[in-house]
Coordinates of C-alpha atoms and ligand atoms in Angstrom, one line a residue:
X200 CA -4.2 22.2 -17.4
X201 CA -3.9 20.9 -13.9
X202 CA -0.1 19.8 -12.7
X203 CA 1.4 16.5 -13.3
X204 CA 0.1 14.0 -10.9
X205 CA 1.8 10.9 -9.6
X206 CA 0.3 8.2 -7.4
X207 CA 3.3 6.0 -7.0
X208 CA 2.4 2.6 -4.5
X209 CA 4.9 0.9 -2.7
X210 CA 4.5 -2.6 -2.2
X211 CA 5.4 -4.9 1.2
X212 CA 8.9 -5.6 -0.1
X213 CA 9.7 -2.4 -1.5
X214 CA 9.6 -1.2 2.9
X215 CA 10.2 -4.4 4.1
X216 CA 13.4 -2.7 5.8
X217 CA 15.5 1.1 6.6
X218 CA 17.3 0.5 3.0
X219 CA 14.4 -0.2 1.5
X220 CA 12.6 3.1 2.9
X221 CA 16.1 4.9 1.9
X222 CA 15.0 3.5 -1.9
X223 CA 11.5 4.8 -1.4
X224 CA 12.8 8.1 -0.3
X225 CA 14.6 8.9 -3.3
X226 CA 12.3 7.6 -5.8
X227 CA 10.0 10.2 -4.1
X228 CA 12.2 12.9 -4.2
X229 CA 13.1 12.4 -7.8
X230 CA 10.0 13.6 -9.3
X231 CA 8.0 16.8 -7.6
X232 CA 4.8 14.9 -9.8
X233 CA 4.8 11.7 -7.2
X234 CA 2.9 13.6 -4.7
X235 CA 0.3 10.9 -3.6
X236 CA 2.7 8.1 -1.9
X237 CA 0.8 4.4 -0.7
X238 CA 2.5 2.4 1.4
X239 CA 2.0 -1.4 2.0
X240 CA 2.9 -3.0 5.3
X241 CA 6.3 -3.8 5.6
X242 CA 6.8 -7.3 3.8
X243 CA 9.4 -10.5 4.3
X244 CA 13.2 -9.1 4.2
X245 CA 14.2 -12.7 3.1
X246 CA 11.8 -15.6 2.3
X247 CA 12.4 -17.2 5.5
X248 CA 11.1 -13.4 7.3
X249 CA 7.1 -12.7 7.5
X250 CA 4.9 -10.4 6.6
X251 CA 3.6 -7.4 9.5
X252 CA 0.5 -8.6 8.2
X253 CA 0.7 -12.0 9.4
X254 CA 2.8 -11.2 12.9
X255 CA -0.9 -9.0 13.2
X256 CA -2.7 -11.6 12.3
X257 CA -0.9 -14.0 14.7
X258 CA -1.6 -10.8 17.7
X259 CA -4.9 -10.8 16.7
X260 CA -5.4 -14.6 17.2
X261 CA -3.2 -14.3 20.4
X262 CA -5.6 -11.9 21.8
X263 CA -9.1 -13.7 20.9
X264 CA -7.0 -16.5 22.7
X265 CA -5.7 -14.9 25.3
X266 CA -2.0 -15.9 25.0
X267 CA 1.7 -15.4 24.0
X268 CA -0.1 -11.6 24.0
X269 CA 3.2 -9.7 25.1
X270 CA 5.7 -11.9 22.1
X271 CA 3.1 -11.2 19.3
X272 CA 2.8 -7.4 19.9
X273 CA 6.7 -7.5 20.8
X274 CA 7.2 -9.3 17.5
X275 CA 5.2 -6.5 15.8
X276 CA 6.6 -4.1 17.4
X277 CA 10.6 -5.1 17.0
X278 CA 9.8 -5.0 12.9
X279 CA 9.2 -1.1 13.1
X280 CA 11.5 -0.5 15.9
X281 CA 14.8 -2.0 13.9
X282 CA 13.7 0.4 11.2
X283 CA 13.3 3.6 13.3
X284 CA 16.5 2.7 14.8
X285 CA 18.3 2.1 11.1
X286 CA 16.6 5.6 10.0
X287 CA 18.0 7.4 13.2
X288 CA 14.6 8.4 13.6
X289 CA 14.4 8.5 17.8
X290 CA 12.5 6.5 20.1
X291 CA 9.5 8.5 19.8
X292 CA 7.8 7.0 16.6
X293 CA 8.6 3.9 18.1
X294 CA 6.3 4.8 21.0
X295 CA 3.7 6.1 18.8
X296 CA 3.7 3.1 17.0
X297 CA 3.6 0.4 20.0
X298 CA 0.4 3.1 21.7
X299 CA -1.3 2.4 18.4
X300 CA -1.0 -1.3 18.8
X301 CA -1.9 -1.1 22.3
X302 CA -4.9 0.4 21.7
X303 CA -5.7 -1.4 18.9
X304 CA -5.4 -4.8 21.2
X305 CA -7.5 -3.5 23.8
X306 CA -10.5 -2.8 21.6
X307 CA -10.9 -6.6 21.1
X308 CA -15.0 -7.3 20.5
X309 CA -16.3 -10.7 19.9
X310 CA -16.7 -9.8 16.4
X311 CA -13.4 -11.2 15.3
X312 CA -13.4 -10.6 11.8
X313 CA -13.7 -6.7 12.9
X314 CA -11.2 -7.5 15.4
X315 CA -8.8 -8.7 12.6
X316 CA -9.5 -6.3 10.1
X317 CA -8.7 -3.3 13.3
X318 CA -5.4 -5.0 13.7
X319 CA -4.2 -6.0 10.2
X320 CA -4.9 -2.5 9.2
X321 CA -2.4 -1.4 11.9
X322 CA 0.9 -2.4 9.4
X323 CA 0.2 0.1 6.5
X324 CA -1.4 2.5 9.2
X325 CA 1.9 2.8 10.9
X326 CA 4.1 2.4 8.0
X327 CA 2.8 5.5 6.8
X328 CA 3.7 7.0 9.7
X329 CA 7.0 5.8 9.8
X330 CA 7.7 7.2 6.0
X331 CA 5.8 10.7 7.0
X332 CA 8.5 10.7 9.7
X333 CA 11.3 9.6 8.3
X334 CA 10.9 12.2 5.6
X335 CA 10.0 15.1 7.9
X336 CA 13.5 14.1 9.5
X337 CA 15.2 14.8 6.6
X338 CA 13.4 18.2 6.0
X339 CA 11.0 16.9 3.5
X340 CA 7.3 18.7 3.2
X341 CA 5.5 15.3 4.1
X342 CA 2.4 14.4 6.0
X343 CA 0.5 11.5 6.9
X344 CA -2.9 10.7 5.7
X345 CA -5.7 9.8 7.8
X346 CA -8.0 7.4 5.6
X347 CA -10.9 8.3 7.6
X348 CA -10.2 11.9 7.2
X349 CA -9.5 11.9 3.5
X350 CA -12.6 10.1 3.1
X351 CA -11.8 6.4 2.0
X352 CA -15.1 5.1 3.1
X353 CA -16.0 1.0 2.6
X354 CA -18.6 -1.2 2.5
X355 CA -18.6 -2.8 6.0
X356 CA -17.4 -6.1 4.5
X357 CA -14.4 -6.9 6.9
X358 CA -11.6 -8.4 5.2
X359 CA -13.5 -8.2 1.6
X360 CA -14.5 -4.1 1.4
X361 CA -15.4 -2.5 -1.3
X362 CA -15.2 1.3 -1.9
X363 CA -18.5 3.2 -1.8
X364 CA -18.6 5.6 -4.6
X365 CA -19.0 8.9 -2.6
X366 CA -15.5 8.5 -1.6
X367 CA -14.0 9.2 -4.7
X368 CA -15.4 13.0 -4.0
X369 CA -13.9 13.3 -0.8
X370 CA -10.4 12.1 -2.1
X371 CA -10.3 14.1 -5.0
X372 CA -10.2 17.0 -2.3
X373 CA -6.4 15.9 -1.2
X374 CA -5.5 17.6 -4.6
X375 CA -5.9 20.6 -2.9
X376 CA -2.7 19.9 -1.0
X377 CA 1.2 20.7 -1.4
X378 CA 2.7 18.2 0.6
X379 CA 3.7 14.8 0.2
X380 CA 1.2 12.2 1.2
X381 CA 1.5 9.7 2.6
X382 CA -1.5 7.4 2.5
X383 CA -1.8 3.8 3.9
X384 CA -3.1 1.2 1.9
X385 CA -5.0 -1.4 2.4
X386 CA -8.2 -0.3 4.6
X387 CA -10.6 2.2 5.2
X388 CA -13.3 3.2 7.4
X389 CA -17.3 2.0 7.0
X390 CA -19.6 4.3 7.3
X391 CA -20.2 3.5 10.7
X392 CA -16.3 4.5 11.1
X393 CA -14.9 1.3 11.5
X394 CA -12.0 -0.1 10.2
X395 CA -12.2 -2.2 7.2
X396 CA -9.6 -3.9 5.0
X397 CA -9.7 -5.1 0.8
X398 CA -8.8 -8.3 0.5
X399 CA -5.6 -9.3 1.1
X400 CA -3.0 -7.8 -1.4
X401 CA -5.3 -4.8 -1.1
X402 CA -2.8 -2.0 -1.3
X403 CA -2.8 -2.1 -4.6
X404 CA -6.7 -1.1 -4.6
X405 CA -5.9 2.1 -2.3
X406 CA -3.5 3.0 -5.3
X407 CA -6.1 2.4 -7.6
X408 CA -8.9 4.3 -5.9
X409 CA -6.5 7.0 -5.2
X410 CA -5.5 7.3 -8.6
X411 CA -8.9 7.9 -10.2
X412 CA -10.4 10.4 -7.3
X413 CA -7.4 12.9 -8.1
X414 CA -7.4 12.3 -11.5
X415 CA -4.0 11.0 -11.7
X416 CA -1.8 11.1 -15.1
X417 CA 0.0 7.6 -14.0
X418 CA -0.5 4.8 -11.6
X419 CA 3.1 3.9 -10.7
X420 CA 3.0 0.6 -8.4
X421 CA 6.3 0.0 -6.9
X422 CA 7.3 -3.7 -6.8
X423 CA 10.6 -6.1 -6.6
X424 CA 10.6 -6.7 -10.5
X425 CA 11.9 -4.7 -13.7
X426 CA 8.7 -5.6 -15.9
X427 CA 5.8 -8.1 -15.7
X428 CA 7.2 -11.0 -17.4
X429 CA 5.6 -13.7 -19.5
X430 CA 6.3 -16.9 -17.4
X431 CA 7.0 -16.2 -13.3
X432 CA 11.0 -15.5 -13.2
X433 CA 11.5 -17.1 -9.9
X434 CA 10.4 -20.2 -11.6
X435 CA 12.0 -20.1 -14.8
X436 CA 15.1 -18.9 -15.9
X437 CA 14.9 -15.9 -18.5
X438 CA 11.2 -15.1 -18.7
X439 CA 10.3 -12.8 -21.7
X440 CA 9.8 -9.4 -20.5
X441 CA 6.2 -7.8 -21.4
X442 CA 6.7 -3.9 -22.0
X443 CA 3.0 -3.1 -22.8
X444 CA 0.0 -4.7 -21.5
X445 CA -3.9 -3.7 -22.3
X446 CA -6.2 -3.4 -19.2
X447 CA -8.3 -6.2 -21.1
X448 CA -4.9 -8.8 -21.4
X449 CA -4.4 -7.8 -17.8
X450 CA -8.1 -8.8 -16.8
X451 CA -7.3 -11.9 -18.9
X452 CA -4.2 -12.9 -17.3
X453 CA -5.9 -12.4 -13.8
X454 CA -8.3 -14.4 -14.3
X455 CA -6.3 -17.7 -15.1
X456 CA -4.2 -16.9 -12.1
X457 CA -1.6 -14.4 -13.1
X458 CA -0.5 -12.3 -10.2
X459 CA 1.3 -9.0 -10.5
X460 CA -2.1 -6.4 -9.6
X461 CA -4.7 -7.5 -7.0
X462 CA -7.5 -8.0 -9.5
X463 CA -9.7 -4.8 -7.7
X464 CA -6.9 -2.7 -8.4
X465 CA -7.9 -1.6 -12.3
X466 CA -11.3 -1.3 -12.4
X467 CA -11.0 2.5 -10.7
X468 CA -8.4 3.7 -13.3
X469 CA -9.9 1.6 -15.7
X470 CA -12.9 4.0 -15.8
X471 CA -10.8 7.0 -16.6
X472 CA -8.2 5.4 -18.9
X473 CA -5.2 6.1 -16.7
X474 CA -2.1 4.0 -17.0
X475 CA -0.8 1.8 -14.6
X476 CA 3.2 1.7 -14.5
X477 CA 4.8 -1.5 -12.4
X478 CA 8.1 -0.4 -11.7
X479 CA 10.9 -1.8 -9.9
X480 CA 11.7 0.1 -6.2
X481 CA 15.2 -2.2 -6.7
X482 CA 16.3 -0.6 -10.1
X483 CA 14.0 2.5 -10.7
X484 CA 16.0 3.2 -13.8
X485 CA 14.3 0.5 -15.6
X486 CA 10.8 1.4 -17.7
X487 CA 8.8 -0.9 -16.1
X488 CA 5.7 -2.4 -17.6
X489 CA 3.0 0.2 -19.1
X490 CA -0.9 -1.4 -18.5
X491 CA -3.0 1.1 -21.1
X492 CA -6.3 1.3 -22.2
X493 CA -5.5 0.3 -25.7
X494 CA -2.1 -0.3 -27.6
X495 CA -2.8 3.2 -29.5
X496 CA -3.1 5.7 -27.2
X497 CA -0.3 8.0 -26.1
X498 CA 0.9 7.4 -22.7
Ligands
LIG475 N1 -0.2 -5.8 3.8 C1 -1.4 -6.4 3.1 C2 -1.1 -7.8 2.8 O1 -0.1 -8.4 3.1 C3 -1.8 -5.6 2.0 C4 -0.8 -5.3 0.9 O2 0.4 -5.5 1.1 O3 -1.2 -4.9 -0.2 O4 -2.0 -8.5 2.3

């Protein structure tokens, strides 16, 4: 019988700053299962704050414009720096990070939805860095993932990929490993090896993907709520918490707008019946909600 396995997503808001990362960290240390760790870009800190994803967006457009270049990499930039800094992590990763951006920037090609996709995938690329460092720092057995390497190959839709089915093979070979991993979400590589991102959300679809190719026994995705309730809580006061969902409900719910999974994300454990866990990186004490094949089967 092969080892417990845990792929355990964290979402924008769940790194969106150094205490949040502290939260990761030990919900990742608590259980030697939750070996397979995606990371999201890190999200808003309040809900005036945005998104890495859009400050890359906004570079991007800067440098198909040519202008305000140096603020919208700066503004990138600053986001990962003030965590570093709060981690006591060095100036190092910092540097790392801003190269990578760099680069990034000067690779601009008049294909701009390529262009985009090369820079969006830059805030999940370097998150994962940052949380492979951060935990190395403290002593941790952890490692960054190189999608390309690992094998998360895409169709060479940019900003709407799909996974091509041989990469399910080549990711099922990361089982092989000891360490933690640490794997960005979000984008991949076509097979022509560039970058190309899922559709925005698309984290969720990395976990999901990831999941199935190592044959994981639960799909924990880390979010900022104790269960998927029945009516959005920041709307209404006191929503009825749903414990138990069936992947067929879920599909149901997505479809007439529901939000809590990107709507790619189940189809891939779907296949192979494994259960996706929303949990709560805020209050990981809570049981979160359960999304099953069927309301029978043992979890
Ligand atoms: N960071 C990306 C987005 O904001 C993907 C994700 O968070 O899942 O859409």
């Amino acid at each position: 019988m092969q080892n417990r396995r845990l792929v355990a997503k964290f979402g924008g808001t769940s790194l969106a700053d150094a205490g949040q990362f502290a939260k990761v960290k030990e919900i990742v240390l608590a259980d030697a299962a939750r070996k397979y760790v995606v990371v999201s870009a890190p999200g808003k800190r309040d809900s005036n704050d945005t998104k890495v994803t859009d400050l890359l967006i906004n570079l991007a457009v800067a440098c198909r414009d040519n202008e305000n270049k140096e603020a919208a990499l700066e503004a990138v930039v600053e986001r990962y720096a003030s965590i570093a800094k709060d981690l006591h992590l060095g100036k190092e990763i910092v540097k790392v990070i801003k190269d990578d951006l760099v680069g990034r920037m000067a690779k601009y090609s008049d294909n701009y939805g390529m262009f985009e996709d090369l820079l969006k995938a830059a805030g999940e690329d370097n998150s994962a860095k940052l949380v492979a460092c951060y935990l190395q720092s403290i002593g941790e057995n952890a490692e960054y993932i190189d999608p390309k390497e690992a094998g998360m190959i895409l169709s060479n839709e940019f900003g709407n990929a799909q996974v091509l089915p041989h990469s399910y093979e080549l990711l099922a070979k990361l089982a092989e490993r000891d360490t933690i991993m640490i794997f960005p979400g979000f984008f991949g590589y076509s097979e022509d090896g560039d970058v190309v991102t899922f559709s925005r959300g698309g984290s969720d679809v990395t976990g999901g993907i990831l999941a199935a190719a190592v044959n994981a026994d639960v799909y924990e995705n880390f979010t900022d709520v104790d269960f998927v309730y029945a009516a959005n809580p920041k709307l209404i006061e006191n929503p009825f918490p749903i414990p138990l969902f069936t992947y067929e409900e879920m599909r149901e719910l997505s479809y007439a707008g529901f939000s809590v999974l990107h709507e790619e994300a189940l189809a891939p454990v779907y296949k192979k019946g494994i259960p996706v866990n929303i949990r709560n990186t805020n209050n990981p004490d809570a049981p979160g909600t359960f999304i099953v094949p069927d309301k029978t089967a043992p979890k």
